[in-house]
CSV table of C-alpha atoms in Angstrom, one decimal:
chain,number,residue,atom,x,y,z
A,16,UNK,CA,8.2,17.2,20.5
A,17,UNK,CA,6.4,14.6,22.5
A,18,UNK,CA,8.2,11.4,23.2
A,19,UNK,CA,8.4,9.3,20.2
A,20,UNK,CA,7.0,5.8,20.5
A,21,UNK,CA,7.8,4.3,17.1
A,22,UNK,CA,9.3,5.5,13.8
A,23,UNK,CA,8.7,3.5,10.6
A,24,UNK,CA,9.0,3.7,6.9
A,25,UNK,CA,5.9,3.5,4.8
A,26,UNK,CA,6.1,2.0,1.3
A,27,UNK,CA,3.6,0.8,-1.1
A,28,UNK,CA,2.8,-0.4,-4.6
A,29,UNK,CA,6.3,-1.5,-5.7
A,30,UNK,CA,4.5,-3.6,-8.5
A,31,UNK,CA,7.7,-5.8,-8.9
A,32,UNK,CA,7.6,-8.0,-12.1
A,33,UNK,CA,10.2,-9.5,-14.4
A,34,UNK,CA,12.2,-6.9,-16.4
A,35,UNK,CA,12.3,-9.2,-19.3
A,36,UNK,CA,9.1,-8.6,-21.6
A,37,UNK,CA,7.9,-5.7,-19.4
A,38,UNK,CA,7.3,-3.3,-22.2
A,39,UNK,CA,5.5,-5.9,-24.2
A,40,UNK,CA,3.2,-6.6,-21.1
A,41,UNK,CA,2.5,-2.8,-21.0
A,42,UNK,CA,1.4,-2.7,-24.6
A,43,UNK,CA,-0.9,-5.8,-24.1
A,44,UNK,CA,-2.4,-4.1,-20.9
A,45,UNK,CA,-3.1,-0.9,-22.9
A,46,UNK,CA,-4.9,-2.9,-25.6
A,47,UNK,CA,-6.9,-4.7,-22.8
A,48,UNK,CA,-7.9,-1.4,-21.3
A,49,UNK,CA,-9.0,-0.1,-24.7
A,50,UNK,CA,-11.3,-3.0,-25.3
A,51,UNK,CA,-12.4,-3.5,-21.7
A,52,UNK,CA,-16.1,-3.3,-21.9
A,53,UNK,CA,-16.2,-3.5,-18.0
A,54,UNK,CA,-14.8,0.1,-17.8
A,55,UNK,CA,-17.1,3.1,-17.9
A,56,UNK,CA,-16.5,5.0,-21.1
A,57,UNK,CA,-16.0,8.3,-19.4
A,58,UNK,CA,-13.1,6.9,-17.3
A,59,UNK,CA,-11.2,5.2,-20.1
A,60,UNK,CA,-9.1,8.2,-20.9
A,61,UNK,CA,-7.9,8.8,-17.4
A,62,UNK,CA,-7.1,5.0,-17.0
A,63,UNK,CA,-5.3,4.9,-20.3
A,64,UNK,CA,-3.2,8.0,-19.5
A,65,UNK,CA,-2.0,6.3,-16.3
A,66,UNK,CA,-1.2,3.1,-17.9
A,67,UNK,CA,0.6,4.8,-20.8
A,68,UNK,CA,2.9,6.7,-18.4
A,69,UNK,CA,4.2,3.5,-17.2
A,70,UNK,CA,5.3,2.7,-20.8
A,71,UNK,CA,6.7,6.2,-21.5
A,72,UNK,CA,10.0,7.8,-20.8
A,73,UNK,CA,9.0,10.1,-18.1
A,74,UNK,CA,9.8,7.7,-15.0
A,75,UNK,CA,13.4,8.1,-13.7
A,76,UNK,CA,13.5,4.2,-13.2
A,77,UNK,CA,12.6,2.3,-16.4
A,78,UNK,CA,11.4,-0.9,-14.5
A,79,UNK,CA,9.6,-1.6,-11.3
A,80,UNK,CA,12.4,-3.8,-9.7
A,81,UNK,CA,15.0,-1.0,-10.6
A,82,UNK,CA,12.9,1.5,-8.7
A,83,UNK,CA,12.7,-0.8,-5.7
A,84,UNK,CA,16.4,-1.3,-5.7
A,85,UNK,CA,16.8,2.5,-5.5
A,86,UNK,CA,14.0,2.6,-2.8
A,87,UNK,CA,16.0,0.2,-0.6
A,88,UNK,CA,19.2,2.1,-1.1
A,89,UNK,CA,17.6,5.3,-0.2
A,90,UNK,CA,15.9,3.8,2.9
A,91,UNK,CA,19.2,2.3,4.2
A,92,UNK,CA,21.1,5.6,3.5
A,93,UNK,CA,18.6,7.8,5.6
A,94,UNK,CA,20.2,10.0,8.2
A,95,UNK,CA,17.7,10.5,10.9
A,96,UNK,CA,18.0,11.7,14.5
A,97,UNK,CA,15.5,9.1,15.6
A,98,UNK,CA,16.2,5.3,14.5
A,99,UNK,CA,13.8,3.5,12.2
A,100,UNK,CA,12.1,0.6,13.8
A,101,UNK,CA,10.7,-1.3,10.7
A,102,UNK,CA,9.3,-0.8,7.2
A,103,UNK,CA,5.6,-1.3,6.5
A,104,UNK,CA,4.6,-2.2,3.0
A,105,UNK,CA,0.9,-1.6,2.3
A,106,UNK,CA,0.4,-3.9,-0.7
A,107,UNK,CA,0.7,-4.4,-4.5
A,108,UNK,CA,4.1,-5.8,-3.7
A,109,UNK,CA,4.0,-7.5,-7.0
A,110,UNK,CA,2.2,-6.7,-10.4
A,111,UNK,CA,0.7,-10.0,-11.2
A,112,UNK,CA,1.1,-11.8,-7.9
A,113,UNK,CA,3.3,-14.7,-9.4
A,114,UNK,CA,5.7,-16.8,-7.2
A,115,UNK,CA,8.6,-15.5,-9.3
A,116,UNK,CA,7.7,-11.9,-8.7
A,117,UNK,CA,7.3,-12.5,-4.9
A,118,UNK,CA,10.8,-14.2,-4.9
A,119,UNK,CA,12.3,-11.1,-6.7
A,120,UNK,CA,10.6,-8.9,-4.1
A,121,UNK,CA,12.1,-11.2,-1.3
A,122,UNK,CA,15.5,-10.8,-2.6
A,123,UNK,CA,15.3,-7.1,-3.0
A,124,UNK,CA,13.8,-6.4,0.4
A,125,UNK,CA,16.3,-8.7,2.2
A,126,UNK,CA,18.7,-5.8,1.5
A,127,UNK,CA,16.9,-3.4,3.9
A,128,UNK,CA,18.6,-2.8,7.2
A,129,UNK,CA,15.2,-3.0,8.9
A,130,UNK,CA,12.5,-5.7,9.4
A,131,UNK,CA,9.5,-5.4,7.0
A,132,UNK,CA,5.9,-6.2,7.4
A,133,UNK,CA,3.6,-6.7,4.5
A,134,UNK,CA,-0.2,-6.0,3.8
A,135,UNK,CA,-1.8,-7.9,0.9
A,136,UNK,CA,-2.8,-5.7,-2.1
A,137,UNK,CA,-5.1,-6.4,-5.0
A,138,UNK,CA,-2.2,-7.1,-7.5
A,139,UNK,CA,-0.9,-9.9,-5.0
A,140,UNK,CA,-2.0,-13.3,-4.8
A,141,UNK,CA,-2.3,-14.0,-1.0
A,142,UNK,CA,-1.4,-17.8,-1.4
A,143,UNK,CA,1.8,-16.9,-3.1
A,144,UNK,CA,2.6,-14.2,-0.6
A,145,UNK,CA,2.4,-16.9,2.2
A,146,UNK,CA,4.6,-19.4,0.2
A,147,UNK,CA,7.4,-16.9,-0.6
A,148,UNK,CA,7.6,-13.8,1.6
A,149,UNK,CA,6.3,-15.4,4.6
A,150,UNK,CA,7.7,-18.8,4.1
A,151,UNK,CA,4.5,-20.6,5.2
A,152,UNK,CA,2.7,-23.5,3.7
A,153,UNK,CA,-0.6,-22.8,5.6
A,154,UNK,CA,-2.7,-20.1,3.8
A,155,UNK,CA,-5.1,-18.2,5.9
A,156,UNK,CA,-7.4,-15.9,4.0
A,157,UNK,CA,-7.8,-13.0,4.3
A,158,UNK,CA,-4.3,-12.0,5.5
A,159,UNK,CA,-5.4,-10.0,8.6
A,160,UNK,CA,-3.0,-9.8,11.5
A,161,UNK,CA,-1.5,-7.6,14.2
A,162,UNK,CA,2.0,-6.9,15.7
A,163,UNK,CA,3.3,-4.7,18.4
A,164,UNK,CA,6.4,-2.5,18.4
A,165,UNK,CA,7.4,-0.4,21.6
A,166,UNK,CA,3.9,-0.6,22.9
A,167,UNK,CA,2.2,0.4,19.7
A,168,UNK,CA,-0.3,-2.0,18.2
A,169,UNK,CA,-0.3,-2.3,14.4
A,170,UNK,CA,-3.3,-3.8,12.7
A,171,UNK,CA,-2.9,-5.0,9.1
A,172,UNK,CA,-6.0,-5.5,7.1
A,173,UNK,CA,-6.4,-7.4,3.8
A,174,UNK,CA,-8.8,-5.3,1.7
A,175,UNK,CA,-8.0,-7.3,-1.5
A,176,UNK,CA,-9.1,-10.9,-0.8
A,177,UNK,CA,-12.9,-10.4,-0.2
A,178,UNK,CA,-15.0,-9.7,-3.4
A,179,UNK,CA,-14.8,-10.6,-6.9
A,180,UNK,CA,-13.0,-8.7,-9.8
A,181,UNK,CA,-12.7,-5.1,-8.6
A,182,UNK,CA,-15.5,-5.5,-6.1
A,183,UNK,CA,-13.1,-5.4,-3.2
A,184,UNK,CA,-14.6,-5.1,0.2
A,185,UNK,CA,-14.1,-6.1,4.0
A,186,UNK,CA,-16.2,-9.0,4.8
A,187,UNK,CA,-18.6,-8.8,7.7
A,188,UNK,CA,-16.2,-11.1,9.6
A,189,UNK,CA,-13.3,-8.8,8.8
A,190,UNK,CA,-15.3,-5.7,10.0
A,191,UNK,CA,-16.0,-7.6,13.2
A,192,UNK,CA,-12.3,-8.5,13.6
A,193,UNK,CA,-11.1,-5.1,13.0
A,194,UNK,CA,-13.6,-3.5,15.5
A,195,UNK,CA,-12.4,-6.1,18.1
A,196,UNK,CA,-8.8,-5.1,17.5
A,197,UNK,CA,-9.6,-1.4,17.9
A,198,UNK,CA,-11.9,-1.6,20.9
A,199,UNK,CA,-10.1,-4.3,23.1
A,200,UNK,CA,-9.4,-3.5,26.8
A,201,UNK,CA,-5.9,-2.2,26.2
A,202,UNK,CA,-4.9,1.4,26.1
A,203,UNK,CA,-2.2,0.9,23.4
A,204,UNK,CA,-2.0,3.4,20.6
A,205,UNK,CA,-3.1,1.8,17.3
A,206,UNK,CA,-1.9,2.2,13.7
A,207,UNK,CA,-3.8,0.5,10.9
A,208,UNK,CA,-2.3,-0.6,7.5
A,209,UNK,CA,-4.8,-1.3,4.7
A,210,UNK,CA,-4.1,-1.3,0.9
A,211,UNK,CA,-7.1,0.5,-0.3
A,212,UNK,CA,-7.7,3.9,1.4
A,213,UNK,CA,-11.3,3.7,2.9
A,214,UNK,CA,-12.4,7.3,1.8
A,215,UNK,CA,-13.2,9.2,-1.3
A,216,UNK,CA,-10.3,10.9,-3.0
A,217,UNK,CA,-12.8,13.1,-5.0
A,218,UNK,CA,-11.1,12.1,-8.3
A,219,UNK,CA,-13.6,10.1,-10.2
A,220,UNK,CA,-11.5,7.5,-11.8
A,221,UNK,CA,-9.5,6.8,-8.6
A,222,UNK,CA,-12.8,6.6,-6.6
A,223,UNK,CA,-14.1,4.0,-9.0
A,224,UNK,CA,-11.5,1.7,-7.6
A,225,UNK,CA,-12.4,2.1,-3.9
A,226,UNK,CA,-13.3,-0.8,-1.7
A,227,UNK,CA,-17.1,-1.0,-2.1
A,228,UNK,CA,-18.0,-0.8,1.6
A,229,UNK,CA,-15.4,2.0,2.5
A,230,UNK,CA,-18.2,3.8,4.5
A,231,UNK,CA,-18.6,0.8,6.7
A,232,UNK,CA,-14.8,0.5,7.2
A,233,UNK,CA,-14.7,4.3,8.1
A,234,UNK,CA,-17.4,3.8,10.7
A,235,UNK,CA,-15.5,1.0,12.4
A,236,UNK,CA,-12.3,2.9,12.3
A,237,UNK,CA,-13.9,5.9,14.1
A,238,UNK,CA,-14.5,3.5,17.0
A,239,UNK,CA,-10.8,3.2,17.5
A,240,UNK,CA,-10.6,6.9,18.4
A,241,UNK,CA,-8.7,8.3,20.3
A,242,UNK,CA,-6.3,5.3,20.5
A,243,UNK,CA,-6.2,5.1,16.6
A,244,UNK,CA,-3.4,7.5,15.6
A,245,UNK,CA,-3.3,6.9,11.8
A,246,UNK,CA,-4.5,4.7,8.9
A,247,UNK,CA,-1.8,4.0,6.2
A,248,UNK,CA,-2.6,3.1,2.6
A,249,UNK,CA,-1.3,2.9,-1.0
A,250,UNK,CA,-3.3,1.9,-4.1
A,251,UNK,CA,-3.8,5.3,-5.6
A,252,UNK,CA,-0.1,5.9,-6.3
A,253,UNK,CA,-0.1,9.6,-5.0
A,254,UNK,CA,0.7,11.0,-1.7
A,255,UNK,CA,-2.2,12.3,0.2
A,256,UNK,CA,-2.8,13.2,4.0
A,257,UNK,CA,-6.2,13.9,5.4
A,258,UNK,CA,-8.5,13.8,8.3
A,259,UNK,CA,-12.0,12.4,7.9
A,260,UNK,CA,-14.2,12.4,11.0
A,261,UNK,CA,-11.3,12.7,13.3
A,262,UNK,CA,-9.3,9.8,11.7
A,263,UNK,CA,-5.9,10.6,10.2
A,264,UNK,CA,-5.3,8.9,6.8
A,265,UNK,CA,-2.0,8.9,4.9
A,266,UNK,CA,-1.3,7.5,1.4
A,267,UNK,CA,2.2,7.1,0.1
A,268,UNK,CA,3.4,7.4,-3.6
A,269,UNK,CA,4.8,4.4,-5.4
A,270,UNK,CA,8.5,4.0,-6.2
A,271,UNK,CA,8.0,3.2,-10.0
A,272,UNK,CA,6.4,6.5,-10.9
A,273,UNK,CA,7.3,10.1,-12.2
A,274,UNK,CA,8.0,11.1,-8.7
A,275,UNK,CA,9.2,8.0,-6.8
A,276,UNK,CA,8.6,8.3,-3.0
A,277,UNK,CA,8.2,6.8,0.4
A,278,UNK,CA,7.3,8.3,3.9
A,279,UNK,CA,8.9,8.5,7.3
A,280,UNK,CA,6.2,8.1,10.0
A,281,UNK,CA,6.8,9.2,13.5
A,282,UNK,CA,4.3,8.1,16.1
A,283,UNK,CA,3.8,9.8,19.4
A,284,UNK,CA,1.0,9.4,22.1
A,285,UNK,CA,-0.6,12.5,20.5
A,286,UNK,CA,-0.7,11.3,16.9
A,287,UNK,CA,1.5,10.9,13.8
A,288,UNK,CA,3.9,13.1,11.8
A,289,UNK,CA,4.4,12.0,8.1
A,290,UNK,CA,7.4,13.2,6.1
A,291,UNK,CA,7.1,12.3,2.3
A,292,UNK,CA,10.5,11.6,0.7
A,293,UNK,CA,11.3,11.6,-3.0
A,294,UNK,CA,14.3,9.8,-4.6
A,295,UNK,CA,17.0,11.6,-6.5
A,296,UNK,CA,16.6,11.2,-10.2
A,297,UNK,CA,18.5,8.1,-11.6
A,298,UNK,CA,21.4,8.8,-14.0
């Protein structure tokens, strides 16, 4: 194997919320979906099936917070030949974006043995993310930033703050910022974290919830080649690895699901290796 530059854990869509009243909120959500005139009629069945699964008995963990507790324990107990450098959470940290949910997330993820970096998701309210997880009073929207580990540049893009309702998009300023990060004068390898995968899944009801200018985002990402080694996302709650026009994309499953999971990502000068892990079933 080529020399390893970075190894990190990819998690997403923890959707942490208070356990008290969770089932009642699920019931109310189902009723809203059933009466939601904003949803295309032909997609309602798929969306209701997904929402009702969260209410059912087919998840090994009966609450999102319990799933995240198990997630943290599983990550901390991993036995790997190469050490983990950090954890990357690609958004939907919380379910409703409330300060109490972020405080619960902060407590849960404080138990990780590794540093953790966050991407903003469409269920998160970015101002509350700043005030809790980041401990910052000044809120800068969108939450776009970079960091570096072992010579690898990580570019985290907020795909949830620009646009109204579900009309998520990267603004023109964000696209320019992203292009500048991908085409600077450095020769550093680059990894991008973004909540919404910027490509079609070819599943109609999932593609309905894409960012609206995903093709523009793809075009910018291609400018990062060959330095761009991978783009990591969540949002659709199911694992998927694919190449599109030379760019490697990886989506991680969510912990609160029928098959809870996360990924171990190994970055070399040549590219990325992704190992998807599933939790043991809870007793």
